[in-house]
Amino acid sequence: MTKTVGTALRPLLRRVQGAMSSNGTAHERLDELVKVIAAEVVAEVCTVYVMRAGEVLELFATEGLNPSAIHKTRLRVDEGLIGDIAAHAHVLNLADAQTHPKFAFRPETGEEIYHSFLGVPILRGGRVRGVLAIQNKAKREYTEEEVEALEMIVVVLAELIAGGDLIGRSEQITADGNAILPLRMTGISINTGVAVGEAVLHQPRIQIPEMFSTDPEAEQVRLQNALYQMQQAIDKLFAVKELSGRGEHNEILEAYRLVAHDSGWLRRLKEAISSGLTAEAAVQKVQDDIRIRMNLATDPYLKERMHDFDDIARRLQQHLSIKPITAARDVQLPADVVLLADNMGPTELLDYEPHRLRALLLEEGSATAHVAIVARALNIPVVGRITDLLTRIDPNDPVIVDGDNAQVFVRPGEDIQQMVTKTIDARNERQKIYAALKEEEPETLDGQRISLNLNAGLLIDLQNLKDTGVDGIGLYRTEIPFMVREEFPSVEGQTELYRNIYEMADGKNVMFRTLDIGGDKQLPYFHAMAEENPNMGWRAVRVALDRPSMLRQQLRALIRGANGRNLSIMFPMIAEVAEFEAAKSILGRELEREQKRGGVLPSQLRVGVMLEVPGLMWQLRPLLDRVDFLSVGSNDLFQFLFATDRGNPRVSDRYDVLSPSLLSLLKNLVLETENAGVHISLCGEMAGNPVEAMTLIGLGFRTISMAPVKVGAVRAMLRQVNAVALSKYVDGLLNLPDHSLRQKLTAYANDHNIPIAES
Ligand code: PEP
Ligand code: MG
């Protein structure tokens, strides 16, 4: 393809663009478009067939053929020339169409007088969406320039069809070539609950602002700049990762580098721009062409490479677009949002207005990732690890999320809707039972009182204090209010926040955990360096001790917010006694300062540690001499004990919290704290899962803290437990060589009529 060819096309593309941007319905624009194309390429006929449900190509617009054939003439895929083009996603350029073996004569069209034929598939997202064809009476083959013209024009037609105004979304075609039908997908349950809403992609598919450009030279420069930036970014990534030795990720990065430097790919991009496409449209067109070729390929290696190309194209689009986009800022979000992402950080979820969020679906994700914790605070069902989520659900698809059974129903039929109504009814029944139990003492059959508490972080969590009838807040994650702000809150702002919490807690105890930022909880306004292993990096108390003014301001605000009431403070991620001493001495200084300025000090101050780093187990004695309480952060403790990243779906559930080793550690801890007379509680996610909470009671825990939505089921469970008998049973399991004790513990619950259904 030469540059002159591209240059000659520009006026045509300008006119096509003009027809596209005219007012009128999608169908009117299509009618206008076939007229323009016929006039510009000097064709006597120009027709557009659109793929409809059931693999049928329907004549949608024509210039030259009998207009009464519109919406009447239909061809199956592989039927006639049009069907052949759709079946093989290839171009047909014929001097005499009627002599082609595939020619299928349709009398209603009146096409018998035309001989030459040029047809081009309309591709979008790896699917054939339709066919564009031109015809002339004279027998001649079309020129390379004419073929290229149609190949450019179909990019616009693809947009028009994919826009959904021409045919309803329910009629569009999936990647497998099937009509869009109801779909059921499964994953893992990260948060229970049932919700109904509309699919919203967290990172919307790129909307291309302009398809054609009048200044291809400028577009080439934009492409070169974006390619340069992208390649730099990938090379940088590669350079850093390489330091950690060879591994699978290096191979993946190497594959990316190969794609990004692939000369064939780069040449096709440049050619598409020379023909008059904008850089973004060129990336999309080339990507669509590659997709089709790879879809037709049978080689699994080639199919796998598709992901590399897709990823690179996405990255390149990001470098081309002015701002990176997420749907959070979209003013037209539906009222009921089912959010879809591959994975996301907790801050990104908090960007959405909570009253719209109905459910979260993730391609990756794990139960103890912080985004899951925030979703739990928002009380929305979450299903994770859904294979091909982002390619199989389209924006605005109606979706039902059944977090209890880890199922997702896309475009559900009547029967499913009825079934879900039943599930919702059953849940409501259970909730009623839990609500009735709320006033009942959380006491085991043998009279052991279990203190149930809430994990909280958003102010709305505190409203649950009354509804759940718990004793207090066992973990207040102070970083969550920081994450939803635009800037670091002042001492006054924080004081106000803590005062509100005290007021809403209405005399109930609140355990404030100082800031646990870092890891996957980044503050948008606090820039830390990228880290290789952020969970084990600069986070929590480490940041606090290195930036003492931040900790001091927070402690000052907590003292002032308490305003003479009891204050409980705990420090996260303490790895050694010296860190606790350092943090506590900062607290001491703040108390002194407050006293000097004539402020009111807390009537009672309790200072504790979150046990999350296994190393601290070997400093228990000196630690227990110094703390008022310990709270086990089992999410972090578990990930460090088993060396499994809690946010990495490949390993996060490789081991079980109900393993003999973690349970033995916890047992030991309970015994040591009992001996030392130090209060112990547990506030990781395991406390909210009935069978795990039951096990904790068996280990001797009498205080546990969980997400509000989990309280009902845990209370119902513990009231059927005989703590002494359970304790004996659990003790007998601790020395087993098993991978997990879950089956045995579940069987114990079932044998003893202990209800362990989740909320
Ligand atoms: C934990 O690690 O168990 C915990 C409660 O803290 P977070 O989940 O906020 O890290
Ligand atoms: Mg933690």
PDB file of C-alpha atoms and ligand atoms in Angstrom, residues 368 370 373 455 475 477 479 513 516 521 539 610 612 632-637 646 683-685, ligand 1:
ATOM      1  CA  THR A 368      -8.931 -11.000  52.133  1.00  0.00           C
ATOM      2  CA  HIS A 370      -8.630  -4.981  50.768  1.00  0.00           C
ATOM      3  CA  ILE A 373     -13.002  -5.783  52.733  1.00  0.00           C
ATOM      4  CA  ASN A 455     -15.070  -4.239  61.785  1.00  0.00           C
ATOM      5  CA  LEU A 475     -11.497  -2.874  64.519  1.00  0.00           C
ATOM      6  CA  ARG A 477      -9.731   0.870  60.078  1.00  0.00           C
ATOM      7  CA  GLU A 479      -7.184   4.561  56.850  1.00  0.00           C
ATOM      8  CA  ARG A 513      -6.310   1.104  64.629  1.00  0.00           C
ATOM      9  CA  ASP A 516      -2.480   1.099  57.882  1.00  0.00           C
ATOM     10  CA  LYS A 521      -4.041   0.748  50.438  1.00  0.00           C
ATOM     11  CA  ARG A 539       3.193   0.110  55.246  1.00  0.00           C
ATOM     12  CA  MET A 610      -2.315  -6.115  66.081  1.00  0.00           C
ATOM     13  CA  GLU A 612      -0.044  -9.798  62.128  1.00  0.00           C
ATOM     14  CA  VAL A 632      -5.020 -10.937  65.843  1.00  0.00           C
ATOM     15  CA  GLY A 633      -5.104  -9.647  62.279  1.00  0.00           C
ATOM     16  CA  SER A 634      -5.508 -13.103  60.817  1.00  0.00           C
ATOM     17  CA  ASN A 635      -5.571 -11.857  57.214  1.00  0.00           C
ATOM     18  CA  ASP A 636      -2.039 -10.599  57.374  1.00  0.00           C
ATOM     19  CA  LEU A 637      -0.842 -13.177  59.885  1.00  0.00           C
ATOM     20  CA  ARG A 646      -3.420 -12.362  50.179  1.00  0.00           C
ATOM     21  CA  CYS A 683     -10.526  -9.314  63.791  1.00  0.00           C
ATOM     22  CA  GLY A 684      -9.485 -10.913  60.489  1.00  0.00           C
ATOM     23  CA  GLU A 685     -12.023 -12.154  57.961  1.00  0.00           C
TER      24      GLU A 685
HETATM   25  C1  PEP B   1      -5.858  -8.336  59.203  1.00  0.00           C
HETATM   26  O1  PEP B   1      -4.767  -8.264  58.634  1.00  0.00           O
HETATM   27  O2  PEP B   1      -6.384  -9.412  59.558  1.00  0.00           O
HETATM   28  C2  PEP B   1      -6.628  -7.129  59.479  1.00  0.00           C
HETATM   29  C3  PEP B   1      -7.731  -7.185  60.190  1.00  0.00           C
HETATM   30  O3  PEP B   1      -6.170  -5.970  58.937  1.00  0.00           O
HETATM   31  P1  PEP B   1      -6.388  -5.571  57.394  1.00  0.00           P
HETATM   32  O4  PEP B   1      -7.288  -6.603  56.793  1.00  0.00           O
HETATM   33  O5  PEP B   1      -6.983  -4.229  57.373  1.00  0.00           O
HETATM   34  O6  PEP B   1      -5.009  -5.613  56.854  1.00  0.00           O
END
